Structures are given as structure tokens and as C-alpha cells.
CSV table of C-alpha atoms in Angstrom, one decimal:
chain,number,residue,atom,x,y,z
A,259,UNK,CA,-9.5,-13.3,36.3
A,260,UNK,CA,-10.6,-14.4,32.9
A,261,UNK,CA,-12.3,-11.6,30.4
A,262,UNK,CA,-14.3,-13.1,27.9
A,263,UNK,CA,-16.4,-11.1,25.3
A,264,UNK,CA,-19.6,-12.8,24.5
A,265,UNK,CA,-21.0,-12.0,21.0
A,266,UNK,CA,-23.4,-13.7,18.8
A,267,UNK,CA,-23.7,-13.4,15.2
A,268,UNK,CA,-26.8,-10.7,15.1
A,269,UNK,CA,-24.8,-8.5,17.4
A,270,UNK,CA,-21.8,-8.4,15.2
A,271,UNK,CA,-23.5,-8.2,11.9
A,272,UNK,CA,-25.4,-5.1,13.7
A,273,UNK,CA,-22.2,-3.7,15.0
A,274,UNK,CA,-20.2,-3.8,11.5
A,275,UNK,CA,-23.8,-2.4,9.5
A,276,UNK,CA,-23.5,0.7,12.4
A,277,UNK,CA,-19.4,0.6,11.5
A,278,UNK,CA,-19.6,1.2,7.5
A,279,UNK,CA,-22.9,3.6,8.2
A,280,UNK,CA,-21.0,5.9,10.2
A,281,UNK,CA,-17.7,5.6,7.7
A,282,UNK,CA,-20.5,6.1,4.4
A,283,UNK,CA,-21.5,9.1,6.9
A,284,UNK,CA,-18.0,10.5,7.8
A,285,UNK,CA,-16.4,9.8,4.0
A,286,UNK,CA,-19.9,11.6,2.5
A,287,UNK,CA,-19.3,15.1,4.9
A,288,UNK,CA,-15.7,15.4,5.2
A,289,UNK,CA,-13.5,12.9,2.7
A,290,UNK,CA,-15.1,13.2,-0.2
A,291,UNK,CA,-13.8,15.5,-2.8
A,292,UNK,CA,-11.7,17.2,0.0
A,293,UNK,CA,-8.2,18.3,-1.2
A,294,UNK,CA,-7.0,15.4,0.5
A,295,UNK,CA,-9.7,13.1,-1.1
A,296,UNK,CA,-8.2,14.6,-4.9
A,297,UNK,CA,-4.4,14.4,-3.4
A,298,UNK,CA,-5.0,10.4,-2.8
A,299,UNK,CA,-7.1,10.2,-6.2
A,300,UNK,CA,-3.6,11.5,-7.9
A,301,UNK,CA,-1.5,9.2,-5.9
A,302,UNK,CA,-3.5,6.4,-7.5
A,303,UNK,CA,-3.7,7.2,-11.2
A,304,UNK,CA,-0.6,9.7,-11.8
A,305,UNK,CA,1.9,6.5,-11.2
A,306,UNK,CA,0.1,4.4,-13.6
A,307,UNK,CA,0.2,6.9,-16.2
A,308,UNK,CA,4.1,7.2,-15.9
A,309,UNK,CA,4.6,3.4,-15.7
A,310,UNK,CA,2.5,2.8,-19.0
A,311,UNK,CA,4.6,5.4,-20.5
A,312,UNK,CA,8.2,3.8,-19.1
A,313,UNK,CA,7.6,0.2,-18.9
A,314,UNK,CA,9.6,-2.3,-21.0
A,315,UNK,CA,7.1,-3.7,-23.0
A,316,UNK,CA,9.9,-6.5,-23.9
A,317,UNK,CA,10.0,-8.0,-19.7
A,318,UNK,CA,6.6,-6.2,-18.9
A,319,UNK,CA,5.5,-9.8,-18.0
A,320,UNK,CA,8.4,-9.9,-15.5
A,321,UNK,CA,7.8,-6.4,-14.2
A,322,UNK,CA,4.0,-6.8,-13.9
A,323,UNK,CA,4.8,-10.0,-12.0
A,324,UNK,CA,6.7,-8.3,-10.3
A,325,UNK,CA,4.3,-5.3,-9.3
A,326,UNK,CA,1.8,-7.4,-8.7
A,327,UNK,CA,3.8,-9.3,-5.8
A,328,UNK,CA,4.7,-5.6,-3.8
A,329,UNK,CA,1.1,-5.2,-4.4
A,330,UNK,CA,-0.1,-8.3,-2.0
A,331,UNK,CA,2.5,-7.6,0.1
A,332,UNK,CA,2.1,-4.1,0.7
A,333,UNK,CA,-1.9,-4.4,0.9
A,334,UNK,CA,-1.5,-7.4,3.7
A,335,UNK,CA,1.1,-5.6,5.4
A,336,UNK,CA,-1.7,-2.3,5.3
A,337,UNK,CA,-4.4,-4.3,6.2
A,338,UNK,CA,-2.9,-5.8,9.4
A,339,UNK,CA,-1.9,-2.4,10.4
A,340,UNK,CA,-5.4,-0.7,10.4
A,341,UNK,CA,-7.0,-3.9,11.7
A,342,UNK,CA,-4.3,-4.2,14.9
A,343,UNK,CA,-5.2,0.2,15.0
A,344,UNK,CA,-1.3,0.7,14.5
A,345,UNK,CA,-2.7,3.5,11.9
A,346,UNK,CA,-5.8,4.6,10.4
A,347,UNK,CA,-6.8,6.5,7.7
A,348,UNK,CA,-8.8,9.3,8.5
A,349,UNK,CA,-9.4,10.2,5.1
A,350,UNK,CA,-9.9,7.8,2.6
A,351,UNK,CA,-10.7,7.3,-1.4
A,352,UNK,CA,-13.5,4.8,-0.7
A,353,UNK,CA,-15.3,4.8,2.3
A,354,UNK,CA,-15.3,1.1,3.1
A,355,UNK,CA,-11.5,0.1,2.9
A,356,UNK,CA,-9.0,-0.5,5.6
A,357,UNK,CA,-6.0,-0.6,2.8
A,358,UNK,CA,-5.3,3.0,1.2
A,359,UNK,CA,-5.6,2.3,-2.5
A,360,UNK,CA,-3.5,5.0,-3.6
A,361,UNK,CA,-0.3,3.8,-1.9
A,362,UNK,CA,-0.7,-0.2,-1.8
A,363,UNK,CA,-2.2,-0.5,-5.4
A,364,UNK,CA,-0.2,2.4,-7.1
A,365,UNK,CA,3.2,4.3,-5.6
A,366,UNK,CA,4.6,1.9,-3.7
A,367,UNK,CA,4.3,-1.0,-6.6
A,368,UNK,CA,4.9,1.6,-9.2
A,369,UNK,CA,7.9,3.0,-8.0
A,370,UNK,CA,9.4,-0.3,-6.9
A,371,UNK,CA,8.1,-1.9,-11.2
A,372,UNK,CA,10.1,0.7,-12.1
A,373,UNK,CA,13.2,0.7,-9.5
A,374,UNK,CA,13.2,-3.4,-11.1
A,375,UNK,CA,13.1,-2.3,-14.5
A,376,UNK,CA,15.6,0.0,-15.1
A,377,UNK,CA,18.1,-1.4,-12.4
A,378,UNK,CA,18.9,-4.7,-13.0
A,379,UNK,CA,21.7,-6.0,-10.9
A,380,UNK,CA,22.0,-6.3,-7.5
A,381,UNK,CA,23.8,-3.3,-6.8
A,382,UNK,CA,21.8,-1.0,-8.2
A,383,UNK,CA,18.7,-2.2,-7.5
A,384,UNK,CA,19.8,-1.8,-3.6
A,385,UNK,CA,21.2,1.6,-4.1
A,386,UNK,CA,17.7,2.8,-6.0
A,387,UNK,CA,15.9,0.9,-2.8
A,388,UNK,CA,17.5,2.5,-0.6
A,389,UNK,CA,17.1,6.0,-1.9
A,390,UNK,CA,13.5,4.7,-2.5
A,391,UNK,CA,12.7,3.7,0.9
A,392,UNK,CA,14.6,7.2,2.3
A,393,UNK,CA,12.0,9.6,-0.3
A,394,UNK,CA,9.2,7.5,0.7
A,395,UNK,CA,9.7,7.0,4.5
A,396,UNK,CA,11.0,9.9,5.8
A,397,UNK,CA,9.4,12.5,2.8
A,398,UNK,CA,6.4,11.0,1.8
A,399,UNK,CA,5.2,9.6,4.7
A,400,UNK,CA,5.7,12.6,6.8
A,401,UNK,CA,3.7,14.6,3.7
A,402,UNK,CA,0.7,11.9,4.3
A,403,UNK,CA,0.7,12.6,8.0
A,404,UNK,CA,0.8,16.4,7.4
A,405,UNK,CA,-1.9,16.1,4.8
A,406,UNK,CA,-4.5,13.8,7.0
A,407,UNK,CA,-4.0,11.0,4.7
A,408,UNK,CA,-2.8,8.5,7.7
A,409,UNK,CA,-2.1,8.5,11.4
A,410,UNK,CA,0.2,6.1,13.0
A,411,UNK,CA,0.1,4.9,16.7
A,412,UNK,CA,2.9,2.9,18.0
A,413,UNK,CA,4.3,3.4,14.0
A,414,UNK,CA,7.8,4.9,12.9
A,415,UNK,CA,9.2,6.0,9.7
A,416,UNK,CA,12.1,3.8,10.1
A,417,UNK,CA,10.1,0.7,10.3
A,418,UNK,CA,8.6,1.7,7.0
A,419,UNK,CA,11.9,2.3,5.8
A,420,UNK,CA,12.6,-1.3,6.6
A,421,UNK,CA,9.8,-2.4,5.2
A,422,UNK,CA,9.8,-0.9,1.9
A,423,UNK,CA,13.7,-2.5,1.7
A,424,UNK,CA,12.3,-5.7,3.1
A,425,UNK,CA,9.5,-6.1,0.3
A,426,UNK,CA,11.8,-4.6,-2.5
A,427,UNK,CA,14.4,-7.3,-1.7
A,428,UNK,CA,12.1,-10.5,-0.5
A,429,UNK,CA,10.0,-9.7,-4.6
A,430,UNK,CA,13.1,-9.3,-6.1
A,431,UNK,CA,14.8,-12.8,-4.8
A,432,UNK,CA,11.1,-14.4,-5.6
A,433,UNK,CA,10.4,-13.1,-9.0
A,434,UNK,CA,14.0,-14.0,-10.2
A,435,UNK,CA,13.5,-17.4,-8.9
A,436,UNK,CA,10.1,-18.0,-9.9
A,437,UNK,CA,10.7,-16.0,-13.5
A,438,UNK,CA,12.6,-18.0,-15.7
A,439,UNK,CA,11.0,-21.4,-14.6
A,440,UNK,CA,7.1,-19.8,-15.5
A,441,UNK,CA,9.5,-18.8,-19.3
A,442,UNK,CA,10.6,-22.5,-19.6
A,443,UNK,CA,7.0,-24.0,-18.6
């Protein structure tokens, strides 16, 4: 037996304007300005800070190149989570975002920028990605969970350990290819 969902246009439009009413609704009662609204809020601007006080002015188009590729992956990667419900996030900075701001556009680019910066060969870049994947995935993430910030479903910290690995390595491999030949153009 076949299931098929018939919806037209008006229906959806009506379903996603009752979908962001009830997250403005939920995010205006209990996100907003809790401690774990303010806990996000530092995750987003407290890693910025540092990397405008560490970054290597001399390569910062390399780094920022850099950053900004973690960023796209690590925001896709987010976004297909929430939308396939493998996590959610309960709490949230903005109320009409599937992504969490403070780790996709902050720590996780940040720490990686920097991780690219000060270790430039191979070996220690893998070394700092590891440790970095180990603080993040099985410290931070657990903290996140603890704190409301995100709950997984069918999610372990060991694939995010992957992951953050996986990204790390795949940006490093494309900036240093793509890097000098954007210099030469």
C-alpha cells in the first residue's frame, strides 16, 4: 500500500506561518534571555574576540578563507541534522533558525582558524584536531546537552568527533590547494 501526503501550497504556507508563531511564542517565554539564551550569546561573540586578538594579520586572507569554508560546512551539516530531527535545539539565540549560530558561525570555525593558524604542518595540525575534536565532542557537546542548548536523537559524540576531524582535514586539503592559485591570479 502506497502513502501519499497530499498538500497544496495554502496548506503549507499555513502550516510553516503556525510553525515560526509557536517558535516566536516558545523563544519569547522561555529562550530568551534565559541563562542558556546568554550562555549561547557568549559562545558566539567571546571566539571572535580572541580570534581578532590572535589572528595573523600577514595570512588572515588564508585563515578567513579558511574559516569561512568550516563555516558552510558546519552550518549544512547542522542544517540537515535538525531538518532529518537527528537533534533539535530546544533553546535557541534567534527564534527562527534550524542552525545554532553560536557553534556553526563562531567555536567550531574559530577554534579550527586558529588550530590552522598556529599549526602549520601536517602533523600538528592533526594532533591539535584531534585534541580539538576530543574537547569539543566528548566535553562540550556533553556541556550543550546538560545545558538544554541541543538534544540529539539517533546522534553520538563519536560521530561528531568524526566530523569535526572530517571538516578540519577535507578545509585544510582545499584551502591549500585552492590558496596559492587565488595568490598567483
Amino acid at each position: 500500500m502506497e502513502w501519499r501526503l497530499s498538500i497544496n501550497n495554502d496548506q503549507l504556507h499555513e502550516m510553516q506561518q503556525n510553525d515560526a508563531f509557536f517558535e516566536y511564542q516558545r523563544w519569547l517565554h522561555d529562550g530568551i534571555f534565559s541563562w542558556t539564551w546568554w550562555f549561547m550569546l557568549g559562545m558566539l561573540v567571546i571566539p571572535w574576540c580572541i580570534l581578532i586578538l590572535l589572528i595573523d594579520r600577514k595570512r588572515s586572507h588564508t585563515i578567513w578563507f579558511f574559516g569561512l569554508m568550516v563555516l558552510i560546512i558546519t552550518s549544512f551539516t547542522d542544517d540537515l541534522g535538525a531538518e532529518t530531527g537527528i537533534w533539535i535545539y530546544p533553546n535557541k539565540l534567534l527564534p527562527y533558525s534550524l542552525i545554532s549560530f553560536p557553534f556553526d558561525f563562531s567555536i567550531i570555525p574559530v577554534a579550527q582558524m586558529l588550530i590552522f593558524q598556529y599549526f602549520p604542518t601536517w602533523k600538528s595540525f592533526s594532533l591539535a584536531l584531534v585534541l580539538q575534536a576530543l574537547i569539543f565532542a566528548f566535553v562540550g557537546e556533553p556541556f550543550s546537552v546538560w545545558a538544554g542548548a541541543i538534544t540529539y536523537f539517533g546522534w553520538n559524540y563519536f560521530y561528531s568527533f568524526l566530523f569535526y576531524i572530517f571538516t578540519g582535514t577535507l578545509t585544510r586539503l582545499f584551502v591549500n590547494y585552492w590558496a596559492p592559485k587565488i595568490r598567483n591570479a
